[in-house]
């Protein structure tokens, strides 16, 4: 799950998020919003949501796999 959310490098190098948006991951979307479209505010909001989602998933996985 975390690798899917943070898989920027492989997707960007291999496909750039295309064709169309078929291989778009949030990290590539943030990159394209900032450097292609110039929409820094939208990219910042998306990056913040991505960070919170990643932290939430890690918290849940940590609680599920914690040894008692």
Coordinates of C-alpha atoms in Angstrom, one line a residue:
X1 CA 0.0 0.0 0.0
X2 CA 2.7 2.4 0.9
X3 CA 4.8 1.6 -2.2
X4 CA 1.7 2.3 -4.3
X5 CA 1.2 5.7 -2.7
X6 CA 4.9 6.6 -2.9
X7 CA 5.8 5.0 -6.3
X8 CA 6.9 8.2 -8.1
X9 CA 10.3 7.2 -9.5
X10 CA 9.4 4.1 -11.5
X11 CA 6.1 5.5 -12.9
X12 CA 7.6 8.8 -13.9
X13 CA 10.7 7.3 -15.6
X14 CA 8.8 4.5 -17.4
X15 CA 5.6 6.2 -18.5
X16 CA 5.4 9.7 -17.1
X17 CA 1.9 8.9 -15.9
X18 CA 0.5 8.0 -19.3
X19 CA -0.9 7.1 -21.7
X20 CA -3.6 9.4 -20.6
X21 CA -3.8 9.0 -16.9
X22 CA -3.8 5.2 -16.8
X23 CA -0.6 4.9 -14.7
X24 CA -0.9 8.1 -12.8
X25 CA 0.0 7.9 -9.1
X26 CA -0.4 10.8 -6.6
X27 CA 3.3 11.6 -6.6
X28 CA 3.4 12.1 -10.4
X29 CA 0.2 14.1 -10.2
X30 CA 1.8 16.5 -7.7
X31 CA 4.9 16.8 -9.9
X32 CA 2.8 17.6 -13.0
X33 CA 0.6 20.1 -11.1
X34 CA 3.6 22.1 -9.9
X35 CA 6.0 21.9 -12.8
X36 CA 3.7 21.6 -15.8
X37 CA 0.5 23.4 -14.8
X38 CA 1.9 25.8 -12.3
X39 CA -0.9 25.0 -9.8
X40 CA 1.2 25.0 -6.6
X41 CA -1.7 25.4 -4.2
X42 CA -3.5 22.4 -5.6
X43 CA -0.3 20.3 -5.6
X44 CA 0.4 21.3 -2.0
X45 CA -3.1 20.2 -0.9
X46 CA -2.7 16.9 -2.7
X47 CA 0.7 16.3 -1.2
X48 CA -0.7 17.1 2.3
X49 CA -3.6 14.6 1.8
X50 CA -1.1 12.0 0.5
X51 CA 1.1 12.5 3.6
X52 CA -1.9 12.2 6.0
X53 CA -3.2 9.1 4.1
X54 CA 0.2 7.5 4.3
X55 CA 0.6 8.2 8.0
X56 CA -2.9 6.8 8.6
X57 CA -2.2 3.6 6.7
X58 CA 1.1 3.2 8.6
X59 CA -0.6 3.7 11.9
X60 CA -3.3 1.1 11.2
X61 CA -0.7 -1.4 9.9
X62 CA 1.4 -0.8 13.0
X63 CA -1.5 -1.4 15.3
X64 CA -2.5 -4.6 13.4
X65 CA 1.0 -6.1 13.4
X66 CA 2.0 -5.1 16.9
X67 CA 3.0 -8.0 19.1
X68 CA 1.3 -8.1 22.4

